[in-house]
Short mmCIF file of N, CA and C in Angstrom, two decimals:
data_model
loop_
_atom_site.label_atom_id
_atom_site.label_comp_id
_atom_site.label_asym_id
_atom_site.label_seq_id
_atom_site.Cartn_x
_atom_site.Cartn_y
_atom_site.Cartn_z
N ASP A 1 6.70 -55.41 -1.03
CA ASP A 1 7.63 -56.51 -1.20
C ASP A 1 7.37 -57.22 -2.53
N VAL A 2 8.44 -57.72 -3.11
CA VAL A 2 8.36 -58.45 -4.36
C VAL A 2 8.95 -59.83 -4.11
N GLU A 3 8.21 -60.86 -4.51
CA GLU A 3 8.72 -62.22 -4.32
C GLU A 3 9.65 -62.57 -5.47
N GLY A 4 10.77 -63.18 -5.13
CA GLY A 4 11.74 -63.57 -6.15
C GLY A 4 12.35 -64.91 -5.81
N THR A 5 13.18 -65.41 -6.71
CA THR A 5 13.81 -66.70 -6.54
C THR A 5 15.30 -66.52 -6.28
N LEU A 6 15.79 -67.20 -5.27
CA LEU A 6 17.21 -67.18 -4.93
C LEU A 6 17.96 -68.18 -5.81
N PRO A 7 19.29 -68.09 -5.90
CA PRO A 7 20.05 -69.02 -6.75
C PRO A 7 19.82 -70.49 -6.41
N ASP A 8 19.49 -70.80 -5.15
CA ASP A 8 19.25 -72.20 -4.78
C ASP A 8 17.82 -72.65 -5.05
N GLY A 9 17.00 -71.78 -5.65
CA GLY A 9 15.64 -72.13 -6.01
C GLY A 9 14.60 -71.75 -4.97
N GLU A 10 15.04 -71.35 -3.78
CA GLU A 10 14.09 -70.93 -2.75
C GLU A 10 13.47 -69.59 -3.11
N ARG A 11 12.26 -69.37 -2.61
CA ARG A 11 11.56 -68.11 -2.83
C ARG A 11 11.82 -67.20 -1.63
N ALA A 12 11.93 -65.91 -1.89
CA ALA A 12 12.15 -64.93 -0.82
C ALA A 12 11.48 -63.62 -1.21
N LYS A 13 11.21 -62.78 -0.22
CA LYS A 13 10.62 -61.47 -0.48
C LYS A 13 11.71 -60.41 -0.39
N PHE A 14 11.67 -59.49 -1.35
CA PHE A 14 12.61 -58.39 -1.41
C PHE A 14 11.82 -57.09 -1.47
N SER A 15 12.47 -55.99 -1.14
CA SER A 15 11.80 -54.71 -1.26
C SER A 15 12.77 -53.69 -1.81
N GLY A 16 12.21 -52.59 -2.27
CA GLY A 16 13.04 -51.53 -2.81
C GLY A 16 12.64 -51.19 -4.22
N THR A 17 13.04 -50.02 -4.64
CA THR A 17 12.62 -49.55 -5.97
C THR A 17 13.22 -50.37 -7.10
N SER A 18 14.41 -50.93 -6.91
CA SER A 18 15.01 -51.70 -8.00
C SER A 18 14.22 -52.98 -8.27
N PHE A 19 13.57 -53.53 -7.27
CA PHE A 19 12.72 -54.70 -7.48
C PHE A 19 11.36 -54.28 -8.00
N ALA A 20 10.84 -53.20 -7.46
CA ALA A 20 9.50 -52.75 -7.86
C ALA A 20 9.48 -52.24 -9.30
N ALA A 21 10.53 -51.61 -9.75
CA ALA A 21 10.56 -51.02 -11.09
C ALA A 21 10.33 -52.08 -12.17
N ALA A 22 10.92 -53.23 -12.03
CA ALA A 22 10.74 -54.30 -13.03
C ALA A 22 9.30 -54.79 -13.04
N ARG A 23 8.70 -54.89 -11.88
CA ARG A 23 7.32 -55.36 -11.81
C ARG A 23 6.36 -54.33 -12.42
N VAL A 24 6.57 -53.07 -12.12
CA VAL A 24 5.72 -52.01 -12.68
C VAL A 24 5.88 -51.97 -14.20
N ALA A 25 7.11 -52.09 -14.68
CA ALA A 25 7.35 -52.10 -16.13
C ALA A 25 6.63 -53.27 -16.79
N ASN A 26 6.62 -54.42 -16.15
CA ASN A 26 5.93 -55.59 -16.68
C ASN A 26 4.43 -55.33 -16.80
N VAL A 27 3.83 -54.78 -15.75
CA VAL A 27 2.40 -54.50 -15.77
C VAL A 27 2.09 -53.41 -16.80
N ALA A 28 2.95 -52.42 -16.90
CA ALA A 28 2.74 -51.36 -17.89
C ALA A 28 2.77 -51.94 -19.31
N ALA A 29 3.69 -52.83 -19.59
CA ALA A 29 3.76 -53.46 -20.91
C ALA A 29 2.51 -54.26 -21.21
N LYS A 30 2.03 -55.01 -20.22
CA LYS A 30 0.80 -55.79 -20.41
C LYS A 30 -0.39 -54.87 -20.63
N ALA A 31 -0.43 -53.75 -19.91
CA ALA A 31 -1.53 -52.79 -20.08
C ALA A 31 -1.53 -52.24 -21.50
N LEU A 32 -0.35 -51.97 -22.03
CA LEU A 32 -0.27 -51.44 -23.40
C LEU A 32 -0.66 -52.48 -24.45
N VAL A 33 -0.44 -53.75 -24.15
CA VAL A 33 -0.90 -54.81 -25.06
C VAL A 33 -2.42 -54.84 -25.06
N LEU A 34 -3.01 -54.72 -23.87
CA LEU A 34 -4.47 -54.76 -23.77
C LEU A 34 -5.12 -53.49 -24.31
N SER A 35 -4.42 -52.37 -24.20
CA SER A 35 -4.98 -51.09 -24.63
C SER A 35 -3.88 -50.24 -25.26
N PRO A 36 -3.54 -50.54 -26.53
CA PRO A 36 -2.42 -49.85 -27.18
C PRO A 36 -2.60 -48.35 -27.34
N SER A 37 -3.82 -47.85 -27.20
CA SER A 37 -4.04 -46.42 -27.36
C SER A 37 -3.74 -45.62 -26.09
N LEU A 38 -3.38 -46.28 -25.01
CA LEU A 38 -3.05 -45.56 -23.77
C LEU A 38 -1.87 -44.62 -24.01
N THR A 39 -2.03 -43.39 -23.59
CA THR A 39 -0.91 -42.45 -23.66
C THR A 39 -0.05 -42.66 -22.41
N PRO A 40 1.18 -42.20 -22.41
CA PRO A 40 2.00 -42.31 -21.21
C PRO A 40 1.33 -41.70 -19.97
N THR A 41 0.67 -40.58 -20.15
CA THR A 41 -0.02 -39.93 -19.03
C THR A 41 -1.16 -40.78 -18.50
N HIS A 42 -1.95 -41.35 -19.41
CA HIS A 42 -3.06 -42.20 -18.98
C HIS A 42 -2.56 -43.48 -18.32
N LEU A 43 -1.49 -44.04 -18.83
CA LEU A 43 -0.91 -45.25 -18.25
C LEU A 43 -0.42 -44.96 -16.83
N ARG A 44 0.27 -43.87 -16.66
CA ARG A 44 0.77 -43.49 -15.33
C ARG A 44 -0.39 -43.30 -14.36
N THR A 45 -1.42 -42.60 -14.81
CA THR A 45 -2.60 -42.37 -13.96
C THR A 45 -3.26 -43.68 -13.58
N LEU A 46 -3.40 -44.58 -14.54
CA LEU A 46 -4.00 -45.88 -14.28
C LEU A 46 -3.22 -46.64 -13.21
N LEU A 47 -1.91 -46.70 -13.37
CA LEU A 47 -1.08 -47.42 -12.41
C LEU A 47 -1.19 -46.82 -11.01
N ILE A 48 -1.22 -45.51 -10.93
CA ILE A 48 -1.31 -44.85 -9.63
C ILE A 48 -2.69 -45.04 -9.01
N GLU A 49 -3.73 -44.79 -9.79
CA GLU A 49 -5.09 -44.86 -9.24
C GLU A 49 -5.48 -46.28 -8.81
N GLN A 50 -4.98 -47.28 -9.51
CA GLN A 50 -5.30 -48.66 -9.15
C GLN A 50 -4.42 -49.18 -8.01
N GLY A 51 -3.38 -48.44 -7.68
CA GLY A 51 -2.49 -48.86 -6.60
C GLY A 51 -3.16 -48.73 -5.24
N GLU A 52 -2.65 -49.49 -4.31
CA GLU A 52 -3.16 -49.46 -2.94
C GLU A 52 -2.32 -48.49 -2.12
N ALA A 53 -2.99 -47.55 -1.47
CA ALA A 53 -2.26 -46.60 -0.62
C ALA A 53 -1.68 -47.36 0.57
N ILE A 54 -0.43 -47.07 0.87
CA ILE A 54 0.20 -47.72 2.01
C ILE A 54 0.60 -46.66 3.04
N PRO A 55 0.51 -47.02 4.32
CA PRO A 55 0.87 -46.06 5.35
C PRO A 55 2.36 -45.74 5.26
N SER A 56 2.65 -44.49 5.14
CA SER A 56 4.03 -44.09 4.98
C SER A 56 4.10 -42.58 5.08
N PRO A 57 5.25 -42.05 5.41
CA PRO A 57 5.37 -40.59 5.41
C PRO A 57 5.46 -40.03 3.99
N PHE A 58 5.51 -40.92 3.00
CA PHE A 58 5.60 -40.51 1.60
C PHE A 58 4.28 -40.79 0.91
N ALA A 59 4.10 -40.27 -0.27
CA ALA A 59 2.90 -40.57 -1.07
C ALA A 59 3.13 -41.88 -1.80
N ALA A 60 3.10 -42.98 -1.07
CA ALA A 60 3.44 -44.28 -1.64
C ALA A 60 2.18 -45.09 -1.95
N ARG A 61 2.29 -45.92 -2.99
CA ARG A 61 1.21 -46.83 -3.35
C ARG A 61 1.82 -48.17 -3.72
N ARG A 62 1.07 -49.23 -3.48
CA ARG A 62 1.51 -50.57 -3.82
C ARG A 62 0.80 -51.00 -5.10
N LEU A 63 1.57 -51.49 -6.05
CA LEU A 63 1.02 -51.94 -7.33
C LEU A 63 0.04 -53.09 -7.11
N ARG A 64 -1.10 -53.00 -7.75
CA ARG A 64 -2.07 -54.10 -7.75
C ARG A 64 -2.25 -54.51 -9.21
N ALA A 65 -1.44 -55.44 -9.64
CA ALA A 65 -1.39 -55.81 -11.06
C ALA A 65 -2.73 -56.34 -11.57
N ARG A 66 -3.32 -57.26 -10.87
CA ARG A 66 -4.57 -57.88 -11.34
C ARG A 66 -5.67 -56.84 -11.50
N GLU A 67 -5.80 -55.98 -10.48
CA GLU A 67 -6.85 -54.95 -10.53
C GLU A 67 -6.58 -53.96 -11.66
N THR A 68 -5.32 -53.59 -11.84
CA THR A 68 -4.97 -52.64 -12.91
C THR A 68 -5.32 -53.21 -14.27
N LEU A 69 -4.91 -54.43 -14.53
CA LEU A 69 -5.13 -55.04 -15.85
C LEU A 69 -6.61 -55.37 -16.08
N SER A 70 -7.33 -55.69 -15.01
CA SER A 70 -8.76 -56.05 -15.18
C SER A 70 -9.58 -54.85 -15.60
N THR A 71 -9.11 -53.64 -15.34
CA THR A 71 -9.87 -52.46 -15.79
C THR A 71 -9.78 -52.26 -17.29
N LEU A 72 -8.83 -52.96 -17.92
CA LEU A 72 -8.62 -52.79 -19.37
C LEU A 72 -9.28 -53.86 -20.22
N GLY A 73 -9.72 -54.92 -19.60
CA GLY A 73 -10.37 -55.94 -20.42
C GLY A 73 -10.40 -57.28 -19.85
#
């Protein structure tokens, strides 16, 4: 789930790839600022390995932004 703001200012939780993609892109950009030499392959591996496995019939992981970025500095 991704927390977001509704038009009336209230906070709500949303889920789905369209919400998650923006958050992952944000963390990826911050990772590249902290470590500009990361290759796309290394960045992808970092995001996946630092993610939390979630119970699912799919190979799903939950982004852990703080843990991912803390490994870089």
